[in-house]
C-alpha cells in the first residue's frame, strides 16, 4: 500500500493540526489519542512515511526502529503503567481495522484492559 501524505498523522507531523504531545525526538513523535480508550492511551509514530508495522520494519533504518520501540517503553515507564501493566497494539490493514494509514503503536494502560481480543 502506497503512503498517503494526506493522512491525519502526516498532517500532525507537518504541524497543520495540533496534538497533545507526550514525547518527541529526531525519529519519533508521541501524543495522546484524541479518543482515549483507557486512562493512558498514547500513540507513538515514526516521523518517516511508513504505512504499517510490516512496512516500517522492512524499510526503516535500524535507528528509526530502535527509536520507535525505545520511545514506547520510555512512555510506559514515564506515565506509570510499567508498574501496573499496559498493552501495545498496532493495527494494520483492513482485518486489523487500521483507521489511520501512518504506522503507529498504541500504548494503553491505567486500568485492567480485559482480554486481548474478542473471539469471533
Ligand atoms: P488505528 O485504528 O488506525 O490503529 O487508530 C487510529 C487512532 O488515531 C484512533 O485511536 C483515533 O482515536 C486516533 N486519532 C484519529 N484522529 C486523531 C487526531 O486527529 N488526533 C489524535 N490525537 N488522535 C487521532
mmCIF file of N, CA and C and ligand atoms in Angstrom:
data_model
loop_
_atom_site.group_PDB
_atom_site.id
_atom_site.type_symbol
_atom_site.label_atom_id
_atom_site.label_comp_id
_atom_site.label_asym_id
_atom_site.label_seq_id
_atom_site.Cartn_x
_atom_site.Cartn_y
_atom_site.Cartn_z
ATOM 1 N N UNK A 1 0.848 -1.198 0.000
ATOM 2 C CA UNK A 1 0.000 0.000 0.000
ATOM 3 C C UNK A 1 0.884 1.248 0.000
ATOM 4 N N UNK A 2 0.628 2.167 -0.936
ATOM 5 C CA UNK A 2 1.422 3.399 -1.016
ATOM 6 C C UNK A 2 1.052 4.332 0.133
ATOM 7 N N UNK A 3 2.036 5.101 0.570
ATOM 8 C CA UNK A 3 1.808 6.048 1.658
ATOM 9 C C UNK A 3 0.954 7.221 1.166
ATOM 10 N N UNK A 4 -0.055 7.576 1.948
ATOM 11 C CA UNK A 4 -0.942 8.694 1.613
ATOM 12 C C UNK A 4 -0.591 9.885 2.516
ATOM 13 N N UNK A 5 0.069 10.880 1.940
ATOM 14 C CA UNK A 5 0.581 12.005 2.737
ATOM 15 C C UNK A 5 -0.511 12.950 3.228
ATOM 16 N N UNK A 6 -1.776 12.645 2.893
ATOM 17 C CA UNK A 6 -2.871 13.484 3.412
ATOM 18 C C UNK A 6 -3.447 12.906 4.709
ATOM 19 N N UNK A 7 -2.906 11.755 5.189
ATOM 20 C CA UNK A 7 -3.490 11.160 6.399
ATOM 21 C C UNK A 7 -3.289 12.073 7.600
ATOM 22 N N UNK A 8 -4.111 11.866 8.610
ATOM 23 C CA UNK A 8 -4.173 12.811 9.737
ATOM 24 C C UNK A 8 -2.854 12.878 10.524
ATOM 25 N N UNK A 9 -2.136 11.760 10.617
ATOM 26 C CA UNK A 9 -0.874 11.812 11.377
ATOM 27 C C UNK A 9 0.210 12.537 10.580
ATOM 28 N N UNK A 10 0.169 12.426 9.245
ATOM 29 C CA UNK A 10 1.094 13.209 8.420
ATOM 30 C C UNK A 10 0.817 14.692 8.629
ATOM 31 N N UNK A 11 -0.438 15.044 8.764
ATOM 32 C CA UNK A 11 -0.800 16.457 8.984
ATOM 33 C C UNK A 11 -0.355 16.918 10.366
ATOM 34 N N UNK A 12 -0.446 16.051 11.352
ATOM 35 C CA UNK A 12 0.069 16.387 12.696
ATOM 36 C C UNK A 12 1.576 16.596 12.616
ATOM 37 N N UNK A 13 2.283 15.692 11.917
ATOM 38 C CA UNK A 13 3.748 15.813 11.804
ATOM 39 C C UNK A 13 4.146 17.109 11.098
ATOM 40 N N UNK A 14 3.346 17.566 10.148
ATOM 41 C CA UNK A 14 3.657 18.817 9.445
ATOM 42 C C UNK A 14 3.226 20.046 10.241
ATOM 43 N N UNK A 15 2.587 19.816 11.400
ATOM 44 C CA UNK A 15 2.151 20.943 12.226
ATOM 45 C C UNK A 15 0.884 21.604 11.709
ATOM 46 N N UNK A 16 0.169 20.918 10.809
ATOM 47 C CA UNK A 16 -1.053 21.508 10.243
ATOM 48 C C UNK A 16 -2.229 21.403 11.205
ATOM 49 N N UNK A 17 -2.193 20.356 12.050
ATOM 50 C CA UNK A 17 -3.200 20.252 13.110
ATOM 51 C C UNK A 17 -2.475 19.920 14.407
ATOM 52 N N UNK A 18 -3.027 20.360 15.530
ATOM 53 C CA UNK A 18 -2.315 20.200 16.802
ATOM 54 C C UNK A 18 -2.416 18.781 17.362
ATOM 55 N N UNK A 19 -1.530 18.489 18.297
ATOM 56 C CA UNK A 19 -1.646 17.254 19.074
ATOM 57 C C UNK A 19 -1.212 17.577 20.492
ATOM 58 N N UNK A 20 -1.578 16.694 21.392
ATOM 59 C CA UNK A 20 -1.189 16.831 22.801
ATOM 60 C C UNK A 20 0.058 15.968 22.995
ATOM 61 N N UNK A 21 1.211 16.581 22.815
ATOM 62 C CA UNK A 21 2.480 15.848 22.721
ATOM 63 C C UNK A 21 2.931 15.278 24.056
ATOM 64 N N UNK A 22 3.420 14.034 23.990
ATOM 65 C CA UNK A 22 3.968 13.349 25.166
ATOM 66 C C UNK A 22 5.486 13.252 25.057
ATOM 67 N N UNK A 23 5.981 13.056 23.839
ATOM 68 C CA UNK A 23 7.411 12.793 23.634
ATOM 69 C C UNK A 23 7.770 13.103 22.178
ATOM 70 N N UNK A 24 8.985 13.595 21.978
ATOM 71 C CA UNK A 24 9.470 13.796 20.613
ATOM 72 C C UNK A 24 10.984 13.655 20.589
ATOM 73 N N UNK A 25 11.491 13.027 19.548
ATOM 74 C CA UNK A 25 12.932 13.061 19.279
ATOM 75 C C UNK A 25 13.120 13.133 17.756
ATOM 76 N N UNK A 26 14.322 12.893 17.311
ATOM 77 C CA UNK A 26 14.636 13.025 15.879
ATOM 78 C C UNK A 26 13.747 12.155 14.988
ATOM 79 N N UNK A 27 13.399 10.966 15.491
ATOM 80 C CA UNK A 27 12.703 9.991 14.637
ATOM 81 C C UNK A 27 11.250 9.745 15.026
ATOM 82 N N UNK A 28 10.844 10.211 16.204
ATOM 83 C CA UNK A 28 9.569 9.769 16.788
ATOM 84 C C UNK A 28 8.769 10.951 17.326
ATOM 85 N N UNK A 29 7.441 10.850 17.185
ATOM 86 C CA UNK A 29 6.525 11.756 17.881
ATOM 87 C C UNK A 29 5.498 10.892 18.606
ATOM 88 N N UNK A 30 5.165 11.269 19.840
ATOM 89 C CA UNK A 30 4.129 10.551 20.598
ATOM 90 C C UNK A 30 3.165 11.574 21.176
ATOM 91 N N UNK A 31 1.881 11.225 21.142
ATOM 92 C CA UNK A 31 0.844 12.157 21.605
ATOM 93 C C UNK A 31 -0.358 11.366 22.100
ATOM 94 N N UNK A 32 -1.175 12.035 22.924
ATOM 95 C CA UNK A 32 -2.369 11.382 23.453
ATOM 96 C C UNK A 32 -3.377 11.141 22.331
ATOM 97 N N UNK A 33 -3.989 9.937 22.349
ATOM 98 C CA UNK A 33 -5.060 9.642 21.399
ATOM 99 C C UNK A 33 -6.236 10.589 21.661
ATOM 100 N N UNK A 34 -6.851 11.057 20.599
ATOM 101 C CA UNK A 34 -7.957 12.015 20.729
ATOM 102 C C UNK A 34 -9.198 11.355 21.346
ATOM 103 N N UNK A 35 -9.324 10.040 21.221
ATOM 104 C CA UNK A 35 -10.466 9.298 21.780
ATOM 105 C C UNK A 35 -9.902 8.244 22.742
ATOM 106 N N UNK A 36 -9.609 8.677 23.962
ATOM 107 C CA UNK A 36 -8.910 7.819 24.921
ATOM 108 C C UNK A 36 -9.724 6.558 25.240
ATOM 109 N N UNK A 37 -9.157 5.392 24.958
ATOM 110 C CA UNK A 37 -9.824 4.129 25.261
ATOM 111 C C UNK A 37 -9.442 3.610 26.644
ATOM 112 N N UNK A 38 -8.517 4.309 27.300
ATOM 113 C CA UNK A 38 -8.060 3.932 28.640
ATOM 114 C C UNK A 38 -7.445 5.196 29.246
ATOM 115 N N UNK A 39 -7.244 5.213 30.573
ATOM 116 C CA UNK A 39 -6.673 6.425 31.187
ATOM 117 C C UNK A 39 -5.337 6.831 30.564
ATOM 118 N N UNK A 40 -4.528 5.856 30.199
ATOM 119 C CA UNK A 40 -3.332 6.133 29.405
ATOM 120 C C UNK A 40 -3.575 5.573 28.006
ATOM 121 N N UNK A 41 -3.537 6.436 27.010
ATOM 122 C CA UNK A 41 -3.704 5.995 25.614
ATOM 123 C C UNK A 41 -2.885 6.944 24.745
ATOM 124 N N UNK A 42 -1.681 6.507 24.454
ATOM 125 C CA UNK A 42 -0.721 7.333 23.714
ATOM 126 C C UNK A 42 -0.427 6.656 22.373
ATOM 127 N N UNK A 43 -0.310 7.460 21.339
ATOM 128 C CA UNK A 43 0.076 6.979 20.012
ATOM 129 C C UNK A 43 1.535 7.338 19.786
ATOM 130 N N UNK A 44 2.324 6.354 19.386
ATOM 131 C CA UNK A 44 3.746 6.569 19.117
ATOM 132 C C UNK A 44 3.953 6.345 17.630
ATOM 133 N N UNK A 45 4.452 7.370 16.942
ATOM 134 C CA UNK A 45 4.571 7.277 15.479
ATOM 135 C C UNK A 45 5.983 7.649 15.032
ATOM 136 N N UNK A 46 6.444 7.006 13.956
ATOM 137 C CA UNK A 46 7.712 7.440 13.359
ATOM 138 C C UNK A 46 7.482 8.725 12.569
ATOM 139 N N UNK A 47 8.526 9.542 12.450
ATOM 140 C CA UNK A 47 8.404 10.744 11.618
ATOM 141 C C UNK A 47 8.477 10.409 10.129
ATOM 142 N N UNK A 48 9.063 9.271 9.807
ATOM 143 C CA UNK A 48 9.145 8.830 8.420
ATOM 144 C C UNK A 48 7.807 8.319 7.914
ATOM 145 N N UNK A 49 7.720 8.212 6.601
ATOM 146 C CA UNK A 49 6.464 7.835 5.948
ATOM 147 C C UNK A 49 6.360 6.320 5.810
ATOM 148 N N UNK A 50 5.760 5.670 6.801
ATOM 149 C CA UNK A 50 5.549 4.222 6.789
ATOM 150 C C UNK A 50 4.087 3.950 7.082
ATOM 151 N N UNK A 51 3.539 2.974 6.394
ATOM 152 C CA UNK A 51 2.103 2.715 6.490
ATOM 153 C C UNK A 51 1.776 1.810 7.670
ATOM 154 N N UNK A 52 2.632 0.843 7.936
ATOM 155 C CA UNK A 52 2.278 -0.242 8.857
ATOM 156 C C UNK A 52 3.546 -0.810 9.491
ATOM 157 N N UNK A 53 3.340 -1.685 10.469
ATOM 158 C CA UNK A 53 4.455 -2.377 11.129
ATOM 159 C C UNK A 53 5.329 -3.126 10.117
ATOM 160 N N UNK A 54 4.674 -3.820 9.161
ATOM 161 C CA UNK A 54 5.479 -4.589 8.203
ATOM 162 C C UNK A 54 6.254 -3.681 7.259
ATOM 163 N N UNK A 55 5.659 -2.556 6.862
ATOM 164 C CA UNK A 55 6.352 -1.565 6.030
ATOM 165 C C UNK A 55 7.525 -0.966 6.826
ATOM 166 N N UNK A 56 7.244 -0.579 8.059
ATOM 167 C CA UNK A 56 8.264 0.055 8.901
ATOM 168 C C UNK A 56 9.464 -0.866 9.110
ATOM 169 N N UNK A 57 9.212 -2.100 9.491
ATOM 170 C CA UNK A 57 10.325 -2.996 9.811
ATOM 171 C C UNK A 57 11.088 -3.429 8.556
ATOM 172 N N UNK A 58 10.414 -3.367 7.396
ATOM 173 C CA UNK A 58 11.109 -3.712 6.144
ATOM 174 C C UNK A 58 11.922 -2.546 5.603
ATOM 175 N N UNK A 59 11.476 -1.320 5.839
ATOM 176 C CA UNK A 59 12.040 -0.176 5.114
ATOM 177 C C UNK A 59 12.678 0.911 5.976
ATOM 178 N N UNK A 60 12.408 0.934 7.260
ATOM 179 C CA UNK A 60 13.013 1.962 8.116
ATOM 180 C C UNK A 60 14.445 1.563 8.479
ATOM 181 N N UNK A 61 15.231 2.557 8.887
ATOM 182 C CA UNK A 61 16.609 2.287 9.315
ATOM 183 C C UNK A 61 16.598 1.666 10.712
ATOM 184 N N UNK A 62 17.695 0.973 11.075
ATOM 185 C CA UNK A 62 17.780 0.444 12.440
ATOM 186 C C UNK A 62 17.620 1.548 13.485
ATOM 187 N N UNK A 63 18.106 2.743 13.191
ATOM 188 C CA UNK A 63 17.982 3.855 14.150
ATOM 189 C C UNK A 63 16.511 4.246 14.345
ATOM 190 N N UNK A 64 15.772 4.285 13.255
ATOM 191 C CA UNK A 64 14.345 4.636 13.360
ATOM 192 C C UNK A 64 13.580 3.560 14.131
ATOM 193 N N UNK A 65 13.894 2.302 13.862
ATOM 194 C CA UNK A 65 13.182 1.201 14.514
ATOM 195 C C UNK A 65 13.499 1.189 16.010
ATOM 196 N N UNK A 66 14.762 1.359 16.338
ATOM 197 C CA UNK A 66 15.153 1.409 17.748
ATOM 198 C C UNK A 66 14.475 2.584 18.443
ATOM 199 N N UNK A 67 14.454 3.726 17.778
ATOM 200 C CA UNK A 67 13.881 4.929 18.395
ATOM 201 C C UNK A 67 12.399 4.731 18.709
ATOM 202 N N UNK A 68 11.673 4.106 17.794
ATOM 203 C CA UNK A 68 10.224 3.934 17.978
ATOM 204 C C UNK A 68 9.940 3.053 19.193
ATOM 205 N N UNK A 69 10.611 1.909 19.254
ATOM 206 C CA UNK A 69 10.299 0.980 20.339
ATOM 207 C C UNK A 69 10.893 1.448 21.670
ATOM 208 N N UNK A 70 12.020 2.149 21.608
ATOM 209 C CA UNK A 70 12.574 2.727 22.837
ATOM 210 C C UNK A 70 11.630 3.786 23.395
ATOM 211 N N UNK A 71 11.057 4.583 22.504
ATOM 212 C CA UNK A 71 10.127 5.628 22.949
ATOM 213 C C UNK A 71 8.891 5.002 23.594
ATOM 214 N N UNK A 72 8.358 3.946 22.998
ATOM 215 C CA UNK A 72 7.167 3.304 23.570
ATOM 216 C C UNK A 72 7.460 2.793 24.983
ATOM 217 N N UNK A 73 8.615 2.202 25.176
ATOM 218 C CA UNK A 73 8.982 1.710 26.506
ATOM 219 C C UNK A 73 9.182 2.848 27.494
ATOM 220 N N UNK A 74 9.813 3.916 27.042
ATOM 221 C CA UNK A 74 10.029 5.075 27.921
ATOM 222 C C UNK A 74 8.694 5.683 28.346
ATOM 223 N N UNK A 75 7.776 5.788 27.391
ATOM 224 C CA UNK A 75 6.455 6.359 27.696
ATOM 225 C C UNK A 75 5.730 5.486 28.724
ATOM 226 N N UNK A 76 5.819 4.171 28.576
ATOM 227 C CA UNK A 76 5.198 3.266 29.559
ATOM 228 C C UNK A 76 5.791 3.509 30.950
ATOM 229 N N UNK A 77 7.093 3.705 31.006
ATOM 230 C CA UNK A 77 7.723 3.982 32.316
ATOM 231 C C UNK A 77 7.317 5.353 32.823
ATOM 232 N N UNK A 78 7.429 6.363 31.967
ATOM 233 C CA UNK A 78 7.205 7.741 32.406
ATOM 234 C C UNK A 78 5.758 7.985 32.828
ATOM 235 N N UNK A 79 4.809 7.312 32.198
ATOM 236 C CA UNK A 79 3.397 7.529 32.535
ATOM 237 C C UNK A 79 2.900 6.566 33.610
ATOM 238 N N UNK A 80 3.805 5.756 34.153
ATOM 239 C CA UNK A 80 3.492 4.948 35.331
ATOM 240 C C UNK A 80 2.893 3.590 35.045
ATOM 241 N N UNK A 81 2.607 3.260 33.791
ATOM 242 C CA UNK A 81 1.943 1.984 33.530
ATOM 243 C C UNK A 81 2.903 0.798 33.490
ATOM 244 N N UNK A 82 4.208 1.074 33.426
ATOM 245 C CA UNK A 82 5.163 -0.041 33.542
ATOM 246 C C UNK A 82 4.998 -0.727 34.901
ATOM 247 N N UNK A 83 4.552 0.043 35.888
ATOM 248 C CA UNK A 83 4.325 -0.508 37.234
ATOM 249 C C UNK A 83 3.072 -1.388 37.272
ATOM 250 N N UNK A 84 2.020 -0.955 36.605
ATOM 251 C CA UNK A 84 0.702 -1.579 36.771
ATOM 252 C C UNK A 84 0.330 -2.513 35.624
ATOM 253 N N UNK A 85 1.016 -2.368 34.504
ATOM 254 C CA UNK A 85 0.718 -3.189 33.317
ATOM 255 C C UNK A 85 0.155 -2.332 32.203
ATOM 256 N N UNK A 86 0.373 -2.778 30.998
ATOM 257 C CA UNK A 86 -0.051 -1.994 29.830
ATOM 258 C C UNK A 86 -0.123 -2.911 28.622
ATOM 259 N N UNK A 87 -0.597 -2.356 27.528
ATOM 260 C CA UNK A 87 -0.692 -3.126 26.285
ATOM 261 C C UNK A 87 -0.214 -2.251 25.122
ATOM 262 N N UNK A 88 0.551 -2.890 24.231
ATOM 263 C CA UNK A 88 0.968 -2.236 22.987
ATOM 264 C C UNK A 88 0.169 -2.867 21.856
ATOM 265 N N UNK A 89 -0.464 -2.020 21.047
ATOM 266 C CA UNK A 89 -1.247 -2.518 19.907
ATOM 267 C C UNK A 89 -0.811 -1.769 18.650
ATOM 268 N N UNK A 90 -0.693 -2.488 17.549
ATOM 269 C CA UNK A 90 -0.522 -1.820 16.258
ATOM 270 C C UNK A 90 -1.469 -2.469 15.251
ATOM 271 N N UNK A 91 -2.481 -1.741 14.873
ATOM 272 C CA UNK A 91 -3.442 -2.231 13.894
ATOM 273 C C UNK A 91 -2.885 -2.031 12.490
ATOM 274 N N UNK A 92 -3.100 -3.010 11.615
ATOM 275 C CA UNK A 92 -2.604 -2.886 10.239
ATOM 276 C C UNK A 92 -3.647 -3.411 9.265
ATOM 277 N N UNK A 93 -3.910 -2.603 8.262
ATOM 278 C CA UNK A 93 -4.749 -3.051 7.155
ATOM 279 C C UNK A 93 -6.204 -3.260 7.522
ATOM 280 N N UNK A 94 -6.910 -3.867 6.601
ATOM 281 C CA UNK A 94 -8.360 -3.995 6.732
ATOM 282 C C UNK A 94 -8.750 -4.924 7.884
ATOM 283 N N UNK A 95 -8.163 -6.123 7.930
ATOM 284 C CA UNK A 95 -8.528 -7.049 9.004
ATOM 285 C C UNK A 95 -8.079 -6.520 10.365
ATOM 286 N N UNK A 96 -6.986 -5.758 10.380
ATOM 287 C CA UNK A 96 -6.508 -5.169 11.633
ATOM 288 C C UNK A 96 -7.272 -3.930 12.041
ATOM 289 N N UNK A 97 -8.207 -3.503 11.200
ATOM 290 C CA UNK A 97 -9.056 -2.340 11.493
ATOM 291 C C UNK A 97 -8.232 -1.063 11.677
ATOM 292 N N UNK A 98 -7.227 -0.890 10.824
ATOM 293 C CA UNK A 98 -6.396 0.314 10.884
ATOM 294 C C UNK A 98 -7.182 1.491 10.305
ATOM 295 N N UNK A 99 -7.282 2.558 11.105
ATOM 296 C CA UNK A 99 -8.033 3.741 10.645
ATOM 297 C C UNK A 99 -7.113 4.772 10.001
ATOM 298 N N UNK A 100 -5.929 4.939 10.568
ATOM 299 C CA UNK A 100 -5.011 5.962 10.056
ATOM 300 C C UNK A 100 -3.816 5.261 9.405
ATOM 301 N N UNK A 101 -3.602 5.479 8.097
ATOM 302 C CA UNK A 101 -2.573 4.720 7.377
ATOM 303 C C UNK A 101 -1.162 5.317 7.500
ATOM 304 N N UNK A 102 -0.803 5.654 8.726
ATOM 305 C CA UNK A 102 0.588 6.005 9.068
ATOM 306 C C UNK A 102 0.918 5.127 10.267
ATOM 307 N N UNK A 103 1.984 4.318 10.162
ATOM 308 C CA UNK A 103 2.307 3.352 11.218
ATOM 309 C C UNK A 103 2.288 4.007 12.603
ATOM 310 N N UNK A 104 1.660 3.332 13.549
ATOM 311 C CA UNK A 104 1.647 3.821 14.929
ATOM 312 C C UNK A 104 1.454 2.650 15.867
ATOM 313 N N UNK A 105 1.976 2.808 17.082
ATOM 314 C CA UNK A 105 1.632 1.856 18.135
ATOM 315 C C UNK A 105 0.850 2.613 19.197
ATOM 316 N N UNK A 106 -0.180 1.948 19.699
ATOM 317 C CA UNK A 106 -0.953 2.453 20.819
ATOM 318 C C UNK A 106 -0.293 1.938 22.099
ATOM 319 N N UNK A 107 -0.113 2.797 23.088
ATOM 320 C CA UNK A 107 0.299 2.389 24.435
ATOM 321 C C UNK A 107 -0.909 2.634 25.330
ATOM 322 N N UNK A 108 -1.450 1.541 25.858
ATOM 323 C CA UNK A 108 -2.693 1.605 26.629
ATOM 324 C C UNK A 108 -2.475 1.094 28.040
ATOM 325 N N UNK A 109 -3.065 1.761 29.011
ATOM 326 C CA UNK A 109 -2.965 1.276 30.381
ATOM 327 C C UNK A 109 -3.727 2.180 31.327
ATOM 328 N N UNK A 110 -3.504 1.952 32.623
ATOM 329 C CA UNK A 110 -4.154 2.776 33.640
ATOM 330 C C UNK A 110 -5.415 2.164 34.191
ATOM 331 N N UNK A 111 -5.823 1.022 33.649
ATOM 332 C CA UNK A 111 -6.951 0.240 34.181
ATOM 333 C C UNK A 111 -6.799 -1.180 33.644
ATOM 334 N N UNK A 112 -7.482 -2.158 34.266
ATOM 335 C CA UNK A 112 -7.445 -3.508 33.692
ATOM 336 C C UNK A 112 -8.030 -3.467 32.281
ATOM 337 N N UNK A 113 -7.307 -4.020 31.324
ATOM 338 C CA UNK A 113 -7.677 -3.858 29.914
ATOM 339 C C UNK A 113 -8.514 -5.010 29.358
ATOM 340 N N UNK A 114 -8.725 -6.030 30.157
ATOM 341 C CA UNK A 114 -9.571 -7.122 29.679
ATOM 342 C C UNK A 114 -8.824 -8.046 28.727
ATOM 343 N N UNK A 115 -9.567 -8.990 28.142
ATOM 344 C CA UNK A 115 -8.934 -9.950 27.246
ATOM 345 C C UNK A 115 -8.321 -9.252 26.038
ATOM 346 N N UNK A 116 -7.328 -9.878 25.461
ATOM 347 C CA UNK A 116 -6.576 -9.260 24.384
ATOM 348 C C UNK A 116 -7.443 -8.969 23.156
ATOM 349 N N UNK A 117 -8.329 -9.899 22.826
ATOM 350 C CA UNK A 117 -9.074 -9.772 21.568
ATOM 351 C C UNK A 117 -10.408 -10.484 21.728
ATOM 352 N N UNK A 118 -11.425 -9.899 21.103
ATOM 353 C CA UNK A 118 -12.742 -10.525 21.114
ATOM 354 C C UNK A 118 -12.690 -11.762 20.229
ATOM 355 N N UNK A 119 -13.175 -12.865 20.733
ATOM 356 C CA UNK A 119 -13.182 -14.085 19.925
ATOM 357 C C UNK A 119 -14.325 -14.038 18.934
ATOM 358 N N UNK A 120 -14.050 -14.501 17.708
ATOM 359 C CA UNK A 120 -15.074 -14.406 16.644
ATOM 360 C C UNK A 120 -16.227 -15.337 16.959
HETATM 361 P P1 LIG B 1 -5.952 2.805 14.309
HETATM 362 O O1 LIG B 1 -7.288 2.148 14.219
HETATM 363 O O2 LIG B 1 -5.512 3.358 12.986
HETATM 364 O O3 LIG B 1 -4.933 1.941 14.977
HETATM 365 O O4 LIG B 1 -6.145 4.015 15.325
HETATM 366 C C1 LIG B 1 -6.078 5.362 14.989
HETATM 367 C C2 LIG B 1 -6.230 6.152 16.260
HETATM 368 O O5 LIG B 1 -5.995 7.520 15.959
HETATM 369 C C3 LIG B 1 -7.616 6.072 16.907
HETATM 370 O O6 LIG B 1 -7.497 5.554 18.232
HETATM 371 C C4 LIG B 1 -8.113 7.527 16.898
HETATM 372 O O7 LIG B 1 -8.826 7.877 18.072
HETATM 373 C C5 LIG B 1 -6.825 8.320 16.766
HETATM 374 N N1 LIG B 1 -6.972 9.589 16.081
HETATM 375 C C6 LIG B 1 -7.635 9.808 14.916
HETATM 376 N N2 LIG B 1 -7.539 11.109 14.571
HETATM 377 C C7 LIG B 1 -6.802 11.713 15.531
HETATM 378 C C8 LIG B 1 -6.357 13.054 15.721
HETATM 379 O O8 LIG B 1 -6.623 13.967 14.935
HETATM 380 N N3 LIG B 1 -5.600 13.303 16.830
HETATM 381 C C9 LIG B 1 -5.271 12.322 17.724
HETATM 382 N N4 LIG B 1 -4.527 12.671 18.769
HETATM 383 N N5 LIG B 1 -5.685 11.043 17.576
HETATM 384 C C10 LIG B 1 -6.439 10.742 16.490
#
